[in-house]
Coordinates of C-alpha atoms in Angstrom, one line a residue:
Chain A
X1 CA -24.6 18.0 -80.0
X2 CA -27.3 18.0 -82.7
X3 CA -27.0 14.9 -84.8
X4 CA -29.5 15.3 -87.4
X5 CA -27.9 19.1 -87.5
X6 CA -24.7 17.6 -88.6
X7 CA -26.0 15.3 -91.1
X8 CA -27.1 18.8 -93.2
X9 CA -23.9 19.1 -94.1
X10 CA -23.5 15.5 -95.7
X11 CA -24.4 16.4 -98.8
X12 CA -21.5 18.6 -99.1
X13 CA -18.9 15.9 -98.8
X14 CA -20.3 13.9 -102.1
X15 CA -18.4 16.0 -104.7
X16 CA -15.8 16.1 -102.5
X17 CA -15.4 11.7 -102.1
X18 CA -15.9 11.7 -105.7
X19 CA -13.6 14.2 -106.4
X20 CA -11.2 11.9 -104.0
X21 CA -12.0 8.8 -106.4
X22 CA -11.0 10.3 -108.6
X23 CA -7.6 11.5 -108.1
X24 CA -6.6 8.3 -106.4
X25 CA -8.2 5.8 -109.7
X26 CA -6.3 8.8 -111.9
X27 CA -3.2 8.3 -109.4
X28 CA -3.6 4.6 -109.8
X29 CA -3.9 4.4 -113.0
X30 CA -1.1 6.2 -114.3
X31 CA 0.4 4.2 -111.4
X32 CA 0.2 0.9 -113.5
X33 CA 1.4 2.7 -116.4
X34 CA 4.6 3.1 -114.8
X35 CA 5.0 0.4 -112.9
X36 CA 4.8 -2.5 -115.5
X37 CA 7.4 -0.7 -117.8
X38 CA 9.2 0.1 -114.6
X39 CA 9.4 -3.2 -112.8
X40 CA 10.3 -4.9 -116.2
X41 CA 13.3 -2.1 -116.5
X42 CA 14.5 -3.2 -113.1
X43 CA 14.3 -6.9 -114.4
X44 CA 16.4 -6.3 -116.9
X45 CA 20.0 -7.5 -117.6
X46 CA 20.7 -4.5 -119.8
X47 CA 21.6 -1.8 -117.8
X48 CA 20.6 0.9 -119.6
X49 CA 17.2 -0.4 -119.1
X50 CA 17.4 -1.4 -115.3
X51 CA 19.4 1.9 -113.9
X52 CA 16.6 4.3 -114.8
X53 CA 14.0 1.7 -113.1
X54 CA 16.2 1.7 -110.2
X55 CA 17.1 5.4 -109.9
X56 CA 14.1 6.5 -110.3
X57 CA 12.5 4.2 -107.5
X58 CA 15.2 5.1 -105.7
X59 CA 14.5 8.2 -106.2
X60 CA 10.7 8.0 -105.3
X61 CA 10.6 6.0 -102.4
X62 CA 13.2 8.0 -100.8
X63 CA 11.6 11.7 -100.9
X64 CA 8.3 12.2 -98.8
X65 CA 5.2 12.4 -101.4
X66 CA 4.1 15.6 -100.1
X67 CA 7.5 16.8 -101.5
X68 CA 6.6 15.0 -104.8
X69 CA 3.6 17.0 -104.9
X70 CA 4.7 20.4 -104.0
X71 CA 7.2 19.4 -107.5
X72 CA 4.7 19.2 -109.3
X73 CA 2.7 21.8 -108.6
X74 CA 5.0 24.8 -107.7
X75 CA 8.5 23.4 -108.9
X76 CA 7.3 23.0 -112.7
X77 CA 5.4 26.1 -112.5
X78 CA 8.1 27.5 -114.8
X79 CA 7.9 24.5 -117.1
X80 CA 4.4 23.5 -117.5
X81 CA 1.4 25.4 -114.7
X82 CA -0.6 22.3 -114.1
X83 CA -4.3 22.8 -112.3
X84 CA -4.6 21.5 -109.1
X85 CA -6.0 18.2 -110.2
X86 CA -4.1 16.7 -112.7
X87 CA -1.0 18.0 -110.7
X88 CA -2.3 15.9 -107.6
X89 CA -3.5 13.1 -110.0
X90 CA 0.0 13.0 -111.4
X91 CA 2.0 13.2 -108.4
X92 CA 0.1 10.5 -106.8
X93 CA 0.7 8.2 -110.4
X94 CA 4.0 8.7 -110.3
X95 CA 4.5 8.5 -106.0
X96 CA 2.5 5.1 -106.5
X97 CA 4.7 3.9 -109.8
X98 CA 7.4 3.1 -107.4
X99 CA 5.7 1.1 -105.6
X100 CA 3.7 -1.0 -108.2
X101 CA 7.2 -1.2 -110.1
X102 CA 8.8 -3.1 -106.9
X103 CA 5.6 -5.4 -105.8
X104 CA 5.2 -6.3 -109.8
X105 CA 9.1 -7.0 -109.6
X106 CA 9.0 -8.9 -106.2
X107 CA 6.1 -11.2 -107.9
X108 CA 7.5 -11.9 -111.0
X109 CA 11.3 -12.6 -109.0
X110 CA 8.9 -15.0 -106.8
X111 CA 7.7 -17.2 -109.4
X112 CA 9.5 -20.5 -109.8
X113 CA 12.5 -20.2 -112.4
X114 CA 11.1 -24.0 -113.2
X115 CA 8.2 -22.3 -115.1
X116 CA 10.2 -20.4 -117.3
X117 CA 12.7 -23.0 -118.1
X118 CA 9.4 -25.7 -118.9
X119 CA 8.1 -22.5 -121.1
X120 CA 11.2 -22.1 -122.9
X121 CA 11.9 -25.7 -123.1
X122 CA 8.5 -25.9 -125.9
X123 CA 10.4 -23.0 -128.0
X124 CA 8.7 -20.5 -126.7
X125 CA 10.8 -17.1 -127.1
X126 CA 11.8 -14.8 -123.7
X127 CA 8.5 -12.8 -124.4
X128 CA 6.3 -15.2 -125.2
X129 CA 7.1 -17.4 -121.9
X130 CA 6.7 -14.3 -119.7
X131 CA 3.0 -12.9 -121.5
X132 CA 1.8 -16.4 -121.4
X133 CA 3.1 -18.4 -118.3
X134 CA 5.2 -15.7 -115.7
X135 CA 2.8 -12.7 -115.5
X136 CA -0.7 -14.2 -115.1
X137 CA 0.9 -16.6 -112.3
X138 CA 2.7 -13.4 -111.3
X139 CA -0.5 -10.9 -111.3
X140 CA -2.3 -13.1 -109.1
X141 CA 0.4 -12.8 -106.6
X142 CA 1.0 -9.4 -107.2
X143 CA -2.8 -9.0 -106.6
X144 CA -2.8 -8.8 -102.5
X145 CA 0.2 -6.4 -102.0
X146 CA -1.0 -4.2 -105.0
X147 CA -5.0 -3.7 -103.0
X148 CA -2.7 -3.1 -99.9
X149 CA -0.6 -0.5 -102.3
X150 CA -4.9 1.3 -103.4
X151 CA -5.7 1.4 -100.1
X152 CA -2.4 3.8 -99.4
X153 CA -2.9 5.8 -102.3
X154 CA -6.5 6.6 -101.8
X155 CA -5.6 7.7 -98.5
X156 CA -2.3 9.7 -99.3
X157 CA -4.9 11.3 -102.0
X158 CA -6.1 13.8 -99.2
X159 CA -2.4 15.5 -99.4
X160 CA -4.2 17.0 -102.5
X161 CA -5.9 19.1 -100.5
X162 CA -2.6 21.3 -99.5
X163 CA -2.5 22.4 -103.3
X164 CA -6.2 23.3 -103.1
X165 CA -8.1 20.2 -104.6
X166 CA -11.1 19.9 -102.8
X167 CA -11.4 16.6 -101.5
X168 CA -12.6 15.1 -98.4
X169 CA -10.3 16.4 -96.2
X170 CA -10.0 20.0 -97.3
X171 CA -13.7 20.0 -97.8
X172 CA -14.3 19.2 -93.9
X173 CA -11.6 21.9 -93.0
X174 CA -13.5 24.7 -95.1
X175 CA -16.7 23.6 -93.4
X176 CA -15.9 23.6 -90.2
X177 CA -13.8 27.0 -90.4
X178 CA -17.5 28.3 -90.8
X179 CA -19.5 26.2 -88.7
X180 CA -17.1 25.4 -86.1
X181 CA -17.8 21.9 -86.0
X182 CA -14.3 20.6 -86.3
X183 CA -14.8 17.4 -84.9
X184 CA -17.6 16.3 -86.7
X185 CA -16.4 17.4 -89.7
X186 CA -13.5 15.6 -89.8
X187 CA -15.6 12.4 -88.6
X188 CA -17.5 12.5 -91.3
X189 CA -14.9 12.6 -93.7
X190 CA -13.5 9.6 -91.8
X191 CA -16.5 8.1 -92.3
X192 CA -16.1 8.4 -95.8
X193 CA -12.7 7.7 -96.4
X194 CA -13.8 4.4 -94.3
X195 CA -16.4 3.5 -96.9
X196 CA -14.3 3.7 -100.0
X197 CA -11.3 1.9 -98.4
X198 CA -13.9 -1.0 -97.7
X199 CA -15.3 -0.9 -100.9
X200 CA -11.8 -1.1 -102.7
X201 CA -10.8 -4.0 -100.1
X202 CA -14.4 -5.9 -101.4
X203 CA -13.0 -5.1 -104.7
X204 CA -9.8 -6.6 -104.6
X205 CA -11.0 -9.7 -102.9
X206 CA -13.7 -10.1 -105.4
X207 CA -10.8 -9.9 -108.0
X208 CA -8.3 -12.2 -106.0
X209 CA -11.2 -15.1 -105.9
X210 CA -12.3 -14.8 -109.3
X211 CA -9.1 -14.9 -110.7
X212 CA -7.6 -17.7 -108.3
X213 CA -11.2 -19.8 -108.7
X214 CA -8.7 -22.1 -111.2
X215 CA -6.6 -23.1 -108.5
X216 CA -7.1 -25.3 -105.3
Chain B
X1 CA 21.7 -41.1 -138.6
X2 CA 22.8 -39.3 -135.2
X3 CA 19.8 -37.4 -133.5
X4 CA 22.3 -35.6 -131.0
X5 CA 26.0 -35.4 -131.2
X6 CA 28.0 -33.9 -128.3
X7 CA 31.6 -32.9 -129.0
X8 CA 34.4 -31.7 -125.9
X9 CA 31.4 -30.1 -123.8
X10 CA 32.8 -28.3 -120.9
X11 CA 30.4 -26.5 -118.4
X12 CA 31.8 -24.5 -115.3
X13 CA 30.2 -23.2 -112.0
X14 CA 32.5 -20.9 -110.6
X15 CA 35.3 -22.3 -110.1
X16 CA 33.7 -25.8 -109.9
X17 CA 34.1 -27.7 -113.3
X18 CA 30.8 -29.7 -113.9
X19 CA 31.2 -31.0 -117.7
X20 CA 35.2 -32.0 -118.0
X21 CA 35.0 -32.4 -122.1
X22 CA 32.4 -34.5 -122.9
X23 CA 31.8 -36.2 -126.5
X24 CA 28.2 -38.4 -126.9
X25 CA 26.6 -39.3 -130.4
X26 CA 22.7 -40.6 -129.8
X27 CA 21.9 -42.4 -132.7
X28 CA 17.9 -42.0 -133.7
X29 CA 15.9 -44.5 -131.8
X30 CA 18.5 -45.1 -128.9
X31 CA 17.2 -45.0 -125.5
X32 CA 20.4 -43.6 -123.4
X33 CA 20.2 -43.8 -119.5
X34 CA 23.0 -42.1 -117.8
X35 CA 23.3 -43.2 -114.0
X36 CA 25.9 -41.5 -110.8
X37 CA 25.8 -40.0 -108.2
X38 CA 24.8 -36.2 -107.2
X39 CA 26.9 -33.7 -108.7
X40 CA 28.4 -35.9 -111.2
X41 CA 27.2 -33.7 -113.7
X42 CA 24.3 -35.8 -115.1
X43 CA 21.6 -32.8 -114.8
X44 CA 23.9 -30.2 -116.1
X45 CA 24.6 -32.3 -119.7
X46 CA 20.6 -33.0 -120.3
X47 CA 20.5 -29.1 -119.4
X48 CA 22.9 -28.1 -121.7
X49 CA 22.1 -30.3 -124.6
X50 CA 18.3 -28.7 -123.9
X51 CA 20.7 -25.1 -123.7
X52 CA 19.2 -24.0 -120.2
X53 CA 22.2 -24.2 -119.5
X54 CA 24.8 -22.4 -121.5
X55 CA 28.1 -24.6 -122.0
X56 CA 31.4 -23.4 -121.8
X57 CA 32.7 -24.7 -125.0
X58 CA 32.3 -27.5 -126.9
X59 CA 29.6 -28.2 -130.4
X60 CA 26.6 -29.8 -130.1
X61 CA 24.6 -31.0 -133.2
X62 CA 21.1 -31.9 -133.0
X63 CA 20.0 -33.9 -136.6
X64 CA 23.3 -33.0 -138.1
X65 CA 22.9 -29.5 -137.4
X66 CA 25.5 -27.5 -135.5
X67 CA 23.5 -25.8 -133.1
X68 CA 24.8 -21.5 -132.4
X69 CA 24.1 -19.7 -129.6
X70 CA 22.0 -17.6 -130.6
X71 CA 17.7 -16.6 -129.8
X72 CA 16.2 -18.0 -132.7
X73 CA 19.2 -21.4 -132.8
X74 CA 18.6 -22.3 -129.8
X75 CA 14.5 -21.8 -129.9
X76 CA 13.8 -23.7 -133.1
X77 CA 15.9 -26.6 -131.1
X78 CA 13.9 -26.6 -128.2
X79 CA 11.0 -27.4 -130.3
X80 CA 12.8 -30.9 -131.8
X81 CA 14.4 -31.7 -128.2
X82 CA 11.3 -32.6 -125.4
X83 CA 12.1 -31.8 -122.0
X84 CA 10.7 -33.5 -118.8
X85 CA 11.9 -32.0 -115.6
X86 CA 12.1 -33.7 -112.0
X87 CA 9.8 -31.2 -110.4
X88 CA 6.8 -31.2 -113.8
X89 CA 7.4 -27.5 -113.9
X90 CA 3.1 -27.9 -115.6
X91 CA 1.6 -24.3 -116.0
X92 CA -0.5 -24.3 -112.6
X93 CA -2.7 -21.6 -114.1
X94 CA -3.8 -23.7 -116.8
X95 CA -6.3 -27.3 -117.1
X96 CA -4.5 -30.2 -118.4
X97 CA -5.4 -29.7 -121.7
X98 CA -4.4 -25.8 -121.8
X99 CA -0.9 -27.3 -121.1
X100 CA -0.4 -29.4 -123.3
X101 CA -2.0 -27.2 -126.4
X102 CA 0.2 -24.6 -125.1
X103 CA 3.1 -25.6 -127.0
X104 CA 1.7 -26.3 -130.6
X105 CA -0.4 -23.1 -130.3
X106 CA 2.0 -20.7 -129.0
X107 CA 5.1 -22.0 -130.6
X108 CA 4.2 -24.3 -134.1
X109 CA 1.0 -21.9 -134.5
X110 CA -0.8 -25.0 -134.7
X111 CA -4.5 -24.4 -135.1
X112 CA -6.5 -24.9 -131.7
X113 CA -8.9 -27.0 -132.9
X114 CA -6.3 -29.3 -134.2
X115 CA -4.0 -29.0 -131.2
X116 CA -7.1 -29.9 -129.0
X117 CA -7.8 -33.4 -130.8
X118 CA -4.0 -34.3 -130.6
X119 CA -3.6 -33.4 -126.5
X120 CA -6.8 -35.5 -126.2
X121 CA -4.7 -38.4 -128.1
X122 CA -1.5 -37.9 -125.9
X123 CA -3.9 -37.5 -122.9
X124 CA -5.1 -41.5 -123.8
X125 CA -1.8 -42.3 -124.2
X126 CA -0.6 -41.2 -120.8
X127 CA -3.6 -42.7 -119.0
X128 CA -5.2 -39.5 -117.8
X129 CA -8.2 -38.8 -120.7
X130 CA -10.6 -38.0 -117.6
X131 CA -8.0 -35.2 -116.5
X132 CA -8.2 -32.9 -119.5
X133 CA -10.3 -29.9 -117.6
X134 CA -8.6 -30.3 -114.1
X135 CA -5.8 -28.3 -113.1
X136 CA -2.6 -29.6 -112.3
X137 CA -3.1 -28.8 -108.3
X138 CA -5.6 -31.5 -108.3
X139 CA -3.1 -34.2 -109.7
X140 CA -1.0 -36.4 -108.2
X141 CA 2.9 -36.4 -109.0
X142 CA 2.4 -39.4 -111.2
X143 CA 0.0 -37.7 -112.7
X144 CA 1.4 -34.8 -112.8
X145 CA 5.1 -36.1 -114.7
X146 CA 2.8 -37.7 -117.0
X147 CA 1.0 -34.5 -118.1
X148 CA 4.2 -33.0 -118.4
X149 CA 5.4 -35.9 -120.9
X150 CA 2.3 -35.4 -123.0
X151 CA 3.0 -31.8 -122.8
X152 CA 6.5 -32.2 -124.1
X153 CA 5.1 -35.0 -126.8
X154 CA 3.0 -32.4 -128.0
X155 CA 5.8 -30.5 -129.7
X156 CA 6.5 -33.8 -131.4
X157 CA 10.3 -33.6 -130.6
X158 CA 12.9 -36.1 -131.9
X159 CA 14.2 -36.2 -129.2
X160 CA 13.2 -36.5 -125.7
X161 CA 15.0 -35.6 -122.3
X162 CA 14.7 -37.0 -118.8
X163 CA 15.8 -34.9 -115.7
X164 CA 14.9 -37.5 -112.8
X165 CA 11.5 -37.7 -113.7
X166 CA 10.6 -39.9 -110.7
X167 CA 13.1 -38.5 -108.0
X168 CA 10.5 -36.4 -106.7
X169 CA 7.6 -38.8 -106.6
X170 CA 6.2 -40.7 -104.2
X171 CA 7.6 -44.5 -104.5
X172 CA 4.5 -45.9 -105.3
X173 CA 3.5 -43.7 -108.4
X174 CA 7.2 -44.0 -110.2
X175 CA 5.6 -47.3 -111.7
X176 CA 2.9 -45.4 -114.0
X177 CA 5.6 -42.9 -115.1
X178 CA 8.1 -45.7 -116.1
X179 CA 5.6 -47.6 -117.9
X180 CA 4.6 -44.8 -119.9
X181 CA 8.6 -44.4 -120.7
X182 CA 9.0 -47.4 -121.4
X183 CA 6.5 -47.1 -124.1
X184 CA 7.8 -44.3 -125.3
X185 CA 10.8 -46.1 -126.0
X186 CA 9.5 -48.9 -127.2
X187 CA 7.8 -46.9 -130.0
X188 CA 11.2 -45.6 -131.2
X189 CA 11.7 -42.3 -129.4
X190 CA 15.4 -41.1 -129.0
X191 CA 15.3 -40.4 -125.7
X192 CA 18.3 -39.5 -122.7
X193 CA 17.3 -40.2 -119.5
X194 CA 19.1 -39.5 -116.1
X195 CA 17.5 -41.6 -113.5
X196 CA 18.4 -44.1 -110.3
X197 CA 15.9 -46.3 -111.3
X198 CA 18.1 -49.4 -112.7
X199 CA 14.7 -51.5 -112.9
X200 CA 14.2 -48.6 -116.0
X201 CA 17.6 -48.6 -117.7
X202 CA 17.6 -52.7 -117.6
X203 CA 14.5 -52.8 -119.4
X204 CA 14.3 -50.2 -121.9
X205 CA 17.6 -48.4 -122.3
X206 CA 20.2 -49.8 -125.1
X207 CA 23.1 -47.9 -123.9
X208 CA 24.0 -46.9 -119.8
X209 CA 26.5 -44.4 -119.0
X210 CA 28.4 -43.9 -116.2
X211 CA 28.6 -40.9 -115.5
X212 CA 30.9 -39.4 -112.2
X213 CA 33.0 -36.3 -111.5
X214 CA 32.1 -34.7 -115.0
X215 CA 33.1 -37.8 -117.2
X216 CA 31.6 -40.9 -118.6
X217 CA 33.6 -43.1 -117.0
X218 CA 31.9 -46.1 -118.2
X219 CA 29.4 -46.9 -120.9
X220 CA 28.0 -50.4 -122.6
X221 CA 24.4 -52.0 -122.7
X222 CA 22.6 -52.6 -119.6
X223 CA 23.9 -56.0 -119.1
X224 CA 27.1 -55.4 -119.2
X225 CA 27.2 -52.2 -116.7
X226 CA 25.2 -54.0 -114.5
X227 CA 26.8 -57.7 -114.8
X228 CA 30.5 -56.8 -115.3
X229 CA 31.1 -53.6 -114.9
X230 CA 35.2 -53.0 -115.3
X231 CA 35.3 -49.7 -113.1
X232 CA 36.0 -49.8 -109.6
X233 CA 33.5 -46.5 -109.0
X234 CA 31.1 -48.0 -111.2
X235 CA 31.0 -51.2 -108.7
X236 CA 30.9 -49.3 -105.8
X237 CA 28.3 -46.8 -107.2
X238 CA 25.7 -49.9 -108.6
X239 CA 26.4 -51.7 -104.7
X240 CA 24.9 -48.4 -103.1
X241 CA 22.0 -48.0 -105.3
X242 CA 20.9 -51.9 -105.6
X243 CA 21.2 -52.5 -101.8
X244 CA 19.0 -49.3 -100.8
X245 CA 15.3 -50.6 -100.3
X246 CA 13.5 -47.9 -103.1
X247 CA 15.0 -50.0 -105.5

């Protein structure tokens, strides 16, 4: 096996890890969006604000994401024909909601109901004692589980390439059906899918020290 | 004039009755320290005058003023009633100082600048001046409960609660957290305190209650309860606590 043959094709796999980034920080994104709104549904004592949360993570975490995705991109076809992208993009955000809805829940439940009694205690209103004392201790908490929760979604990003994104791992498929170099080309996408998931772990730990740096 | 006024205050668990009709007037200025034993209900009253805890039935005035059960009631109450809780319940995400501005700023919209200059004042008073940028994971409890009286001071309340402020310290630190009490009392401050330390209610409290099974069984000045109490449970209650060694 030529090594410096199959570092030719390299090069190739750049737009592909980009295009990778950038479904899952799209995925992730609209992730959040869902997420806080849904995890504070769930929260909720009213129910018509807690029974959507909950059917729809219901919902979510019990169908398979590739499923999700083939929704999206064949199943609303008649409704709306999204390109490839945005229909990966979305069906990631919306997979990952779920997710981000029950590990923002899960931190907020785990906070001491001692700090919201000492909040309202001064005066301070229901929304005032949750922005100001509950979801920073909570976020912090939430931090570790919610990297965990990037580190999925960047890798569940390479179902994208059944609906024709090209990302890493539909990029190493197409080049090796001409090259023949299966192995390889699948390593190297490893290799890349290894170097983003380390970067995003650095990231998250950078984020989990500077934000804990307060606290012993 | 009567800072807090308690009238037929019943509070239920389940099936468990806590608060069996209660009726309390504080006058402003009194120090009040209710003593008994777990589960007698002593928590659940200081929770419910401070409406953590939402009573059954019964009225409860604070300055004269019939306080409703409802949001903005029960919020503009919390600012005139201070609570201290056993556990100090401070903000761990914030210094010192960022707790006990949190109040004025957040809630009275007091300027920071302003707020600043009064937690260093409350701060002095409390003994911890040097504390003002550490967080509260690098305090001790003593330190700690007294943070979380300056934070409650802050608010200026008229009145101040006590959950067993010392219950969950260390025996040796419940000495700076009484003192500072005490001086709060001795300044003037209503204040209702639950607490087993009866080296506290003899010095600084001008009324004790007995408090047991959801009733004030007994009530007088300090000397009296403690001297000549008339109530069998009352007697047997003060044997227990004064013949255990933390007190």
């Amino acid at each position: 096996m030529d090594f410096s043959k199959i570092l030719t094709f390299v090069p190739y796999f750049l737009p592909a890890a980009w295009m990778t980034l950038k479904i899952t920080t799209m995925g992730i994104l609209i992730g959040l969006m869902i997420g806080f709104p849904m995890a504070f549904g769930r929260l909720s004592k009213r129910r018509f604000l807690s029974l959507p949360s909950k059917g729809y993570i219901a919902l979510i975490r019990g169908t398979p994401l590739l499923l999700q995705l083939f929704v999206v991109y064949y199943g609303l076809v008649r409704l709306v024909a999204l390109d490839p992208l945005p229909s990966a993009a979305l069906a990631l955000g919306v997979h990952n909601g779920a997710y981000i809805a029950e590990i923002i829940r899960g931190a907020i439940q785990s906070i001491n109901r001692g700090q919201m009694e000492a909040a309202r205690s001064l005066g301070m209103t229901h929304m005032q004692a949750m922005s100001r004392v509950i979801i920073p201790q909570a976020l912090l908490r939430a931090l570790p589980p919610l990297g965990n929760q990037f580190i999925i979604a960047l890798k569940d990003s390479s179902l994208a390439s059944t609906v024709t994104v090209r990302e890493l791992v539909l990029t190493s498929r197409q080049l090796a059906s001409s090259n023949f170099m299966m192995m390889e080309m699948l390593a190297i996408a490893a290799v890349f899918y290894l170097i983003l998931t380390g970067l995003l772990t650095l990231l998250v730990n950078h984020l989990e020290v500077k934000m804990s740096v307060s606290r012993a | 004039m009567t800072m807090i006024k308690i009238r037929n205050l019943y509070k239920s668990f389940g099936h468990l009755e806590v608060l069996k009709g209660l009726d309390l007037d504080v006058d402003e200025g009194e120090v009040v320290v209710i003593i008994g034993a777990s589960g007698s209900g002593k928590s659940t009253l200081l929770r419910c005058i401070n409406f953590l805890e939402e009573s059954d039935s019964g009225e409860i005035w604070v300055e004269e003023k019939l306080v409703h059960h409802t949001g903005s009631d029960i919020n503009a109450v919390r600012q005139e009633v201070g609570m201290v809780f056993q556990h100090f319940n401070l903000f761990p995400h914030m210094t010192v100082l960022e707790n006990v501005i949190e109040g004025p700023v957040q809630v009275k919209k007091v300027p920071r600048k302003k707020a600043v200059i009064q937690a260093h004042g409350l701060l002095e008073k409390v003994g911890l001046s040097d504390k003002a940028r550490s967080y509260p994971s690098s305090l001790s409890g003593g330190q700690k409960q007294r943070v979380a009286i300056a934070r409650a001071l802050a608010m200026e309340p008229k009145v101040m609660l006590f959950d067993e402020p010392t219950s969950a310290l260390d025996p040796e630190l419940v000495g700076e957290v009484l003192l500072v009490m005490e001086e709060l009392a001795k300044e003037g401050m209503t204040m209702i305190v639950v607490t087993h330390e009866m080296w506290f209610a003899r010095e600084a409290a001008d009324r004790v209650i007995f408090m047991d099974e959801g009733v004030f069984l007994e009530s007088g000045t300090p000397d009296k309860i403690f001297t000549e109490p008339e109530e069998e449970r009352t007697k047997e209650f003060l044997s227990k606590i004064l013949a255990s060694p933390n007190t």
